[in-house]
PDB file of C-alpha atoms and ligand atoms in Angstrom:
ATOM      1  CA  MET A 724      13.008  23.090   3.084  1.00  0.00           C
ATOM      2  CA  ASP A 725      13.012  19.792   5.305  1.00  0.00           C
ATOM      3  CA  SER A 726      12.627  16.412   3.488  1.00  0.00           C
ATOM      4  CA  LEU A 727       9.280  14.791   3.679  1.00  0.00           C
ATOM      5  CA  PHE A 728      11.343  11.491   3.520  1.00  0.00           C
ATOM      6  CA  GLY A 729      13.935  12.039   5.903  1.00  0.00           C
ATOM      7  CA  GLU A 730      13.305   9.218   8.201  1.00  0.00           C
ATOM      8  CA  ALA A 731      13.226   6.616   5.545  1.00  0.00           C
ATOM      9  CA  ALA A 732      16.320   7.506   3.879  1.00  0.00           C
ATOM     10  CA  ALA A 733      18.219   6.144   6.504  1.00  0.00           C
ATOM     11  CA  SER A 734      17.580   2.555   4.707  1.00  0.00           C
ATOM     12  CA  ARG A 735      20.103   2.888   1.841  1.00  0.00           C
ATOM     13  CA  GLU A 736      21.496  -0.207   0.133  1.00  0.00           C
ATOM     14  CA  ARG A 737      23.808  -0.278  -2.896  1.00  0.00           C
ATOM     15  CA  ILE A 738      22.550  -3.356  -5.031  1.00  0.00           C
ATOM     16  CA  ALA A 739      24.788  -2.880  -8.021  1.00  0.00           C
ATOM     17  CA  GLU A 740      27.123  -0.063  -9.472  1.00  0.00           C
ATOM     18  CA  GLY A 741      24.974   3.193  -9.723  1.00  0.00           C
ATOM     19  CA  ALA A 742      21.788   1.483  -8.282  1.00  0.00           C
ATOM     20  CA  VAL A 743      20.520   2.141  -4.802  1.00  0.00           C
ATOM     21  CA  LEU A 744      17.433   0.527  -3.001  1.00  0.00           C
ATOM     22  CA  LEU A 745      15.701   2.852  -0.269  1.00  0.00           C
ATOM     23  CA  ARG A 746      13.539   0.260   1.734  1.00  0.00           C
ATOM     24  CA  GLY A 747      10.297   1.884   2.657  1.00  0.00           C
ATOM     25  CA  PHE A 748      11.260   5.579   1.279  1.00  0.00           C
ATOM     26  CA  ALA A 749       7.678   5.781   0.108  1.00  0.00           C
ATOM     27  CA  HIS A 750       5.896   4.411   2.804  1.00  0.00           C
ATOM     28  CA  ASP A 751       4.670   7.385   4.385  1.00  0.00           C
ATOM     29  CA  VAL A 752       3.307   9.076   1.335  1.00  0.00           C
ATOM     30  CA  SER A 753       1.978   6.039  -0.219  1.00  0.00           C
ATOM     31  CA  GLN A 754      -1.737   6.828   0.377  1.00  0.00           C
ATOM     32  CA  ARG A 755      -1.186  10.392  -0.979  1.00  0.00           C
ATOM     33  CA  LEU A 756       0.299   8.897  -4.100  1.00  0.00           C
ATOM     34  CA  MET A 757      -2.658   6.608  -4.693  1.00  0.00           C
ATOM     35  CA  ASP A 758      -5.073   9.536  -4.130  1.00  0.00           C
ATOM     36  CA  GLU A 759      -3.051  11.252  -6.936  1.00  0.00           C
ATOM     37  CA  LEU A 760      -3.196   8.285  -9.041  1.00  0.00           C
ATOM     38  CA  ALA A 761      -6.992   7.998  -8.761  1.00  0.00           C
ATOM     39  CA  LYS A 762      -7.047  11.569 -10.520  1.00  0.00           C
ATOM     40  CA  ILE A 763      -4.783  10.800 -13.111  1.00  0.00           C
ATOM     41  CA  VAL A 764      -6.810   7.712 -14.128  1.00  0.00           C
ATOM     42  CA  GLU A 765     -10.070   9.754 -14.434  1.00  0.00           C
ATOM     43  CA  THR A 766      -8.596  11.124 -17.705  1.00  0.00           C
ATOM     44  CA  ALA A 767      -5.690   8.783 -18.583  1.00  0.00           C
ATOM     45  CA  THR A 768      -7.354   5.250 -17.989  1.00  0.00           C
ATOM     46  CA  PHE A 769      -5.410   2.298 -17.565  1.00  0.00           C
ATOM     47  CA  ARG A 770      -4.730   0.181 -20.799  1.00  0.00           C
ATOM     48  CA  HIS A 771      -2.953  -2.740 -22.072  1.00  0.00           C
ATOM     49  CA  MET A 772      -0.752  -1.652 -24.730  1.00  0.00           C
ATOM     50  CA  VAL A 773       0.178  -4.076 -27.658  1.00  0.00           C
ATOM     51  CA  THR A 774       3.843  -4.572 -28.589  1.00  0.00           C
ATOM     52  CA  PRO A 775       5.074  -3.650 -32.041  1.00  0.00           C
ATOM     53  CA  GLY A 776       5.304  -7.727 -32.468  1.00  0.00           C
ATOM     54  CA  GLY A 777       1.315  -7.693 -31.853  1.00  0.00           C
ATOM     55  CA  TYR A 778       1.325  -9.046 -28.256  1.00  0.00           C
ATOM     56  CA  ARG A 779      -1.151  -7.484 -25.786  1.00  0.00           C
ATOM     57  CA  MET A 780       0.808  -6.589 -22.658  1.00  0.00           C
ATOM     58  CA  SER A 781      -0.427  -8.112 -19.217  1.00  0.00           C
ATOM     59  CA  VAL A 782       0.648  -5.108 -17.348  1.00  0.00           C
ATOM     60  CA  ALA A 783      -1.948  -2.210 -17.629  1.00  0.00           C
ATOM     61  CA  MET A 784      -0.196   1.013 -18.049  1.00  0.00           C
ATOM     62  CA  THR A 785      -0.998   4.880 -18.092  1.00  0.00           C
ATOM     63  CA  ASN A 786       1.463   8.031 -17.801  1.00  0.00           C
ATOM     64  CA  CYS A 787       1.670  11.504 -16.531  1.00  0.00           C
ATOM     65  CA  GLY A 788       4.031  14.101 -17.027  1.00  0.00           C
ATOM     66  CA  GLN A 789       5.018  16.115 -20.376  1.00  0.00           C
ATOM     67  CA  ALA A 790       5.501  12.849 -22.201  1.00  0.00           C
ATOM     68  CA  GLY A 791       4.272   9.206 -21.707  1.00  0.00           C
ATOM     69  CA  TRP A 792       5.654   5.995 -22.931  1.00  0.00           C
ATOM     70  CA  VAL A 793       3.473   4.278 -25.364  1.00  0.00           C
ATOM     71  CA  SER A 794       3.872   0.893 -27.640  1.00  0.00           C
ATOM     72  CA  ASP A 795       1.818   0.033 -30.643  1.00  0.00           C
ATOM     73  CA  ALA A 796       2.469  -1.739 -34.046  1.00  0.00           C
ATOM     74  CA  GLN A 797       4.715   1.436 -34.915  1.00  0.00           C
ATOM     75  CA  GLY A 798       7.073   0.925 -32.074  1.00  0.00           C
ATOM     76  CA  TYR A 799       7.828   2.137 -28.613  1.00  0.00           C
ATOM     77  CA  ARG A 800       8.275   5.721 -27.912  1.00  0.00           C
ATOM     78  CA  TYR A 801       7.419   8.784 -25.704  1.00  0.00           C
ATOM     79  CA  ASP A 802       4.341  10.884 -26.753  1.00  0.00           C
ATOM     80  CA  ALA A 803       3.047  14.265 -25.568  1.00  0.00           C
ATOM     81  CA  SER A 804      -0.525  13.067 -25.837  1.00  0.00           C
ATOM     82  CA  ASP A 805      -2.507  10.065 -24.892  1.00  0.00           C
ATOM     83  CA  PRO A 806      -3.264   8.108 -27.809  1.00  0.00           C
ATOM     84  CA  VAL A 807      -6.662   7.049 -26.272  1.00  0.00           C
ATOM     85  CA  THR A 808      -8.157  10.596 -25.816  1.00  0.00           C
ATOM     86  CA  GLY A 809      -5.680  12.750 -27.893  1.00  0.00           C
ATOM     87  CA  MET A 810      -5.080  14.908 -25.099  1.00  0.00           C
ATOM     88  CA  ALA A 811      -1.965  15.914 -23.111  1.00  0.00           C
ATOM     89  CA  TRP A 812      -1.169  13.559 -20.491  1.00  0.00           C
ATOM     90  CA  PRO A 813      -2.208  14.561 -16.906  1.00  0.00           C
ATOM     91  CA  ALA A 814       0.371  16.809 -15.139  1.00  0.00           C
ATOM     92  CA  MET A 815       2.876  15.076 -12.836  1.00  0.00           C
ATOM     93  CA  PRO A 816       1.500  15.838  -9.515  1.00  0.00           C
ATOM     94  CA  PRO A 817       3.913  17.808  -7.180  1.00  0.00           C
ATOM     95  CA  ALA A 818       3.893  14.784  -4.497  1.00  0.00           C
ATOM     96  CA  PHE A 819       5.207  12.738  -7.367  1.00  0.00           C
ATOM     97  CA  CYS A 820       8.014  15.146  -8.604  1.00  0.00           C
ATOM     98  CA  GLN A 821       8.980  15.775  -5.003  1.00  0.00           C
ATOM     99  CA  LEU A 822       9.297  12.076  -4.312  1.00  0.00           C
ATOM    100  CA  ALA A 823      11.457  11.419  -7.289  1.00  0.00           C
ATOM    101  CA  GLU A 824      13.686  14.204  -6.631  1.00  0.00           C
ATOM    102  CA  GLU A 825      14.453  13.289  -3.060  1.00  0.00           C
ATOM    103  CA  ALA A 826      14.872   9.884  -3.768  1.00  0.00           C
ATOM    104  CA  ALA A 827      17.382  10.618  -6.376  1.00  0.00           C
ATOM    105  CA  ARG A 828      19.512  13.117  -4.119  1.00  0.00           C
ATOM    106  CA  ALA A 829      19.505  10.232  -1.363  1.00  0.00           C
ATOM    107  CA  ALA A 830      21.114   7.926  -3.985  1.00  0.00           C
ATOM    108  CA  ALA A 831      23.651  10.420  -4.889  1.00  0.00           C
ATOM    109  CA  TYR A 832      21.854  11.708  -8.101  1.00  0.00           C
ATOM    110  CA  PRO A 833      21.258  15.274  -7.138  1.00  0.00           C
ATOM    111  CA  GLY A 834      19.029  17.721  -9.358  1.00  0.00           C
ATOM    112  CA  PHE A 835      16.754  14.784 -11.015  1.00  0.00           C
ATOM    113  CA  GLU A 836      14.045  16.360 -12.837  1.00  0.00           C
ATOM    114  CA  ALA A 837      11.548  13.707 -13.929  1.00  0.00           C
ATOM    115  CA  ASP A 838       9.439  14.785 -17.247  1.00  0.00           C
ATOM    116  CA  ALA A 839       7.455  11.291 -17.588  1.00  0.00           C
ATOM    117  CA  CYS A 840       6.151   8.854 -15.406  1.00  0.00           C
ATOM    118  CA  LEU A 841       5.215   5.685 -16.461  1.00  0.00           C
ATOM    119  CA  ILE A 842       2.483   4.045 -14.218  1.00  0.00           C
ATOM    120  CA  ASN A 843       2.385   0.063 -14.440  1.00  0.00           C
ATOM    121  CA  ARG A 844      -0.731  -1.789 -12.714  1.00  0.00           C
ATOM    122  CA  TYR A 845       0.009  -5.798 -12.207  1.00  0.00           C
ATOM    123  CA  GLU A 846      -2.742  -7.908 -11.654  1.00  0.00           C
ATOM    124  CA  PRO A 847      -2.120 -11.607 -10.531  1.00  0.00           C
ATOM    125  CA  GLY A 848      -0.256 -13.302 -13.141  1.00  0.00           C
ATOM    126  CA  ALA A 849       0.867 -10.145 -14.962  1.00  0.00           C
ATOM    127  CA  ARG A 850       4.435 -10.106 -15.823  1.00  0.00           C
ATOM    128  CA  LEU A 851       7.205  -8.175 -17.371  1.00  0.00           C
ATOM    129  CA  SER A 852       9.772 -10.033 -19.689  1.00  0.00           C
ATOM    130  CA  LEU A 853      13.335  -9.107 -19.355  1.00  0.00           C
ATOM    131  CA  HIS A 854      14.007  -5.677 -21.154  1.00  0.00           C
ATOM    132  CA  GLN A 855      16.120  -2.374 -21.264  1.00  0.00           C
ATOM    133  CA  ASP A 856      14.763   0.987 -20.965  1.00  0.00           C
ATOM    134  CA  ARG A 857      16.402   2.727 -24.153  1.00  0.00           C
ATOM    135  CA  ASN A 858      13.719   5.113 -25.209  1.00  0.00           C
ATOM    136  CA  GLU A 859      14.847   7.947 -23.268  1.00  0.00           C
ATOM    137  CA  ARG A 860      17.118  10.707 -24.520  1.00  0.00           C
ATOM    138  CA  ASP A 861      19.663  10.789 -21.878  1.00  0.00           C
ATOM    139  CA  TYR A 862      21.039   7.818 -20.230  1.00  0.00           C
ATOM    140  CA  THR A 863      23.010   9.619 -17.869  1.00  0.00           C
ATOM    141  CA  ALA A 864      20.006  10.582 -15.999  1.00  0.00           C
ATOM    142  CA  PRO A 865      18.582   7.655 -13.754  1.00  0.00           C
ATOM    143  CA  ILE A 866      15.189   6.288 -13.512  1.00  0.00           C
ATOM    144  CA  VAL A 867      13.169   6.281 -10.129  1.00  0.00           C
ATOM    145  CA  SER A 868      10.854   3.477  -9.330  1.00  0.00           C
ATOM    146  CA  VAL A 869       8.416   3.064  -6.527  1.00  0.00           C
ATOM    147  CA  SER A 870       6.477   0.153  -5.622  1.00  0.00           C
ATOM    148  CA  LEU A 871       3.098   0.215  -4.226  1.00  0.00           C
ATOM    149  CA  GLY A 872       0.640  -2.661  -3.259  1.00  0.00           C
ATOM    150  CA  LEU A 873       1.480  -6.335  -3.629  1.00  0.00           C
ATOM    151  CA  PRO A 874       5.105  -7.603  -3.384  1.00  0.00           C
ATOM    152  CA  ALA A 875       6.793  -8.548  -6.732  1.00  0.00           C
ATOM    153  CA  VAL A 876       9.907 -10.466  -7.667  1.00  0.00           C
ATOM    154  CA  PHE A 877      12.100  -8.068  -9.579  1.00  0.00           C
ATOM    155  CA  LEU A 878      14.197  -9.729 -12.085  1.00  0.00           C
ATOM    156  CA  PHE A 879      17.825  -7.914 -12.173  1.00  0.00           C
ATOM    157  CA  GLY A 880      20.063  -8.841 -15.076  1.00  0.00           C
ATOM    158  CA  GLY A 881      23.075  -7.560 -16.575  1.00  0.00           C
ATOM    159  CA  VAL A 882      23.954  -5.555 -19.427  1.00  0.00           C
ATOM    160  CA  ARG A 883      23.876  -8.207 -21.745  1.00  0.00           C
ATOM    161  CA  ARG A 884      20.704 -10.154 -22.216  1.00  0.00           C
ATOM    162  CA  LYS A 885      22.258 -13.517 -21.598  1.00  0.00           C
ATOM    163  CA  ASP A 886      23.517 -12.465 -17.967  1.00  0.00           C
ATOM    164  CA  ARG A 887      21.642 -14.679 -15.267  1.00  0.00           C
ATOM    165  CA  PRO A 888      18.973 -12.242 -13.682  1.00  0.00           C
ATOM    166  CA  ARG A 889      19.203 -11.817  -9.653  1.00  0.00           C
ATOM    167  CA  ARG A 890      15.816 -12.064  -7.948  1.00  0.00           C
ATOM    168  CA  MET A 891      14.656  -9.452  -5.616  1.00  0.00           C
ATOM    169  CA  ARG A 892      11.706  -8.932  -3.629  1.00  0.00           C
ATOM    170  CA  LEU A 893      10.170  -5.459  -3.831  1.00  0.00           C
ATOM    171  CA  GLU A 894       7.628  -4.473  -1.407  1.00  0.00           C
ATOM    172  CA  SER A 895       5.020  -1.504  -1.065  1.00  0.00           C
ATOM    173  CA  GLY A 896       7.038   1.736  -0.377  1.00  0.00           C
ATOM    174  CA  ASP A 897      10.314   0.545  -1.613  1.00  0.00           C
ATOM    175  CA  VAL A 898      12.125   3.067  -4.116  1.00  0.00           C
ATOM    176  CA  VAL A 899      14.945   2.078  -6.157  1.00  0.00           C
ATOM    177  CA  VAL A 900      17.152   4.576  -8.012  1.00  0.00           C
ATOM    178  CA  TRP A 901      18.815   2.913 -11.271  1.00  0.00           C
ATOM    179  CA  GLY A 902      21.641   4.923 -12.814  1.00  0.00           C
ATOM    180  CA  GLY A 903      25.302   4.926 -13.770  1.00  0.00           C
ATOM    181  CA  ALA A 904      26.491   1.512 -14.999  1.00  0.00           C
ATOM    182  CA  THR A 905      23.107  -0.099 -14.232  1.00  0.00           C
ATOM    183  CA  ARG A 906      20.860   2.123 -16.216  1.00  0.00           C
ATOM    184  CA  LEU A 907      21.022  -0.173 -19.350  1.00  0.00           C
ATOM    185  CA  ALA A 908      20.630  -3.307 -17.420  1.00  0.00           C
ATOM    186  CA  TYR A 909      18.295  -5.784 -18.377  1.00  0.00           C
ATOM    187  CA  HIS A 910      15.147  -6.063 -16.182  1.00  0.00           C
ATOM    188  CA  GLY A 911      11.811  -7.466 -15.526  1.00  0.00           C
ATOM    189  CA  ILE A 912       9.028  -8.607 -12.890  1.00  0.00           C
ATOM    190  CA  ALA A 913       8.034 -12.361 -12.499  1.00  0.00           C
ATOM    191  CA  ALA A 914       4.302 -13.381 -12.606  1.00  0.00           C
ATOM    192  CA  LEU A 915       2.575 -11.545  -9.833  1.00  0.00           C
ATOM    193  CA  LYS A 916       1.467 -13.867  -7.148  1.00  0.00           C
ATOM    194  CA  ASP A 917      -2.280 -13.321  -6.012  1.00  0.00           C
ATOM    195  CA  GLY A 918      -3.054 -11.492  -2.656  1.00  0.00           C
ATOM    196  CA  GLU A 919      -4.711  -8.505  -0.979  1.00  0.00           C
ATOM    197  CA  HIS A 920      -3.154  -5.310  -0.005  1.00  0.00           C
ATOM    198  CA  PRO A 921      -4.882  -2.469   2.089  1.00  0.00           C
ATOM    199  CA  LEU A 922      -3.085   0.141  -0.300  1.00  0.00           C
ATOM    200  CA  THR A 923      -4.111  -1.298  -3.554  1.00  0.00           C
ATOM    201  CA  GLY A 924      -6.552  -4.223  -3.320  1.00  0.00           C
ATOM    202  CA  ARG A 925      -5.556  -6.923  -5.434  1.00  0.00           C
ATOM    203  CA  CYS A 926      -2.645  -5.419  -7.286  1.00  0.00           C
ATOM    204  CA  ARG A 927       0.623  -3.898  -7.444  1.00  0.00           C
ATOM    205  CA  ILE A 928       1.379  -0.451  -8.710  1.00  0.00           C
ATOM    206  CA  ASN A 929       4.974   0.594 -10.017  1.00  0.00           C
ATOM    207  CA  LEU A 930       5.652   4.300 -10.738  1.00  0.00           C
ATOM    208  CA  THR A 931       8.967   4.767 -12.821  1.00  0.00           C
ATOM    209  CA  PHE A 932      10.055   8.566 -13.097  1.00  0.00           C
ATOM    210  CA  ARG A 933      12.181   9.427 -16.108  1.00  0.00           C
ATOM    211  CA  LYS A 934      14.066  12.076 -17.789  1.00  0.00           C
ATOM    212  CA  ALA A 935      12.487  11.077 -21.435  1.00  0.00           C
ATOM    213  CA  LEU A 936      13.063  14.253 -23.322  1.00  0.00           C
TER     214      LEU A 936
HETATM  215  C1  MD3 B1446      16.714  -1.037 -14.074  1.00  0.00           C
HETATM  216  N1  MD3 B1446       8.763  -1.549 -14.442  1.00  0.00           N
HETATM  217  O1  MD3 B1446       8.136   0.425 -16.656  1.00  0.00           O
HETATM  218  S1  MD3 B1446      10.825  -1.212 -11.929  1.00  0.00           S
HETATM  219  C2  MD3 B1446       9.233  -0.480 -16.704  1.00  0.00           C
HETATM  220  O2  MD3 B1446       8.101  -2.917 -11.518  1.00  0.00           O
HETATM  221  C3  MD3 B1446      10.033  -1.411 -15.655  1.00  0.00           C
HETATM  222  O3  MD3 B1446       7.147  -2.001 -12.972  1.00  0.00           O
HETATM  223  C4  MD3 B1446       9.167  -2.560 -13.668  1.00  0.00           C
HETATM  224  O4  MD3 B1446      10.737  -2.221 -15.813  1.00  0.00           O
HETATM  225  C5  MD3 B1446       8.083  -2.581 -12.697  1.00  0.00           C
HETATM  226  O5  MD3 B1446      10.242  -0.269 -17.649  1.00  0.00           O
HETATM  227  C6  MD3 B1446      10.676  -2.423 -13.062  1.00  0.00           C
HETATM  228  C7  MD3 B1446      12.378  -1.027 -11.811  1.00  0.00           C
HETATM  229  C8  MD3 B1446      13.378  -0.678 -12.913  1.00  0.00           C
HETATM  230  C9  MD3 B1446      12.784   0.479 -13.772  1.00  0.00           C
HETATM  231  C10 MD3 B1446      13.623   0.708 -14.878  1.00  0.00           C
HETATM  232  C11 MD3 B1446      15.341   0.381 -14.967  1.00  0.00           C
HETATM  233  C12 MD3 B1446      14.491  -1.106 -12.917  1.00  0.00           C
HETATM  234  C13 MD3 B1446      15.559  -0.636 -13.998  1.00  0.00           C
HETATM  235  C14 MD3 B1446      15.983   0.769 -15.645  1.00  0.00           C
HETATM  236  C15 MD3 B1446      17.299   0.148 -15.620  1.00  0.00           C
HETATM  237  C16 MD3 B1446      17.660  -0.866 -14.894  1.00  0.00           C
HETATM  238 FE1   FE B1447      11.726  -1.238 -17.466  1.00  0.00          FE
END
């Protein structure tokens, strides 16, 4: 089958060992992704999770797929059900899986099958402090991230917390595939600047596709 994303795949930039930026790769499907997201949040609403240390996260989150990332006083983990409803997370829409698989393939990670998609919503002022993603079982699988709506400053550090982070602007439609030596790099998002975006209004949405199980 022909790629739905073939045009945009032409812009491919290696940003670190194992990490590839695909500028605008999701641009043409971004409205479709937002339509699917609207259905997901009908059952799994955005919520502000609490860290194990007791802080309310400024980023609102939800999930779809076989497992969803959750944080509470017990710790960080993947769970098959939404703690708010007790029900399974909504299924991953085919448009989500297909985008993740094609982006991974364009970045030289063929055969990527995401079983979890964490959905982050940033309103003005929301931020994500430097962290590593270490709750997944298999670090040989990449993480695929899709930015929608307002632009953000991505902070991209090294594998040690003290490594000084680079700053990169991520815009709506940009996709980054994080694998190989970069899979365990520290990263975060600077406080979101206020603005309006035709796709999302006054917020930024980030989808991260993971092989969690
Ligand atoms: C680099 N999300 O959900 S996506 C997260 O924009 C998260 O919402 C940010 O960090 C966001 O955990 C950044 C880019 C990203 C995601 C995972 C990575 C970069 C990564 C894993 C390893 C290295
Ligand atoms: Fe992360």
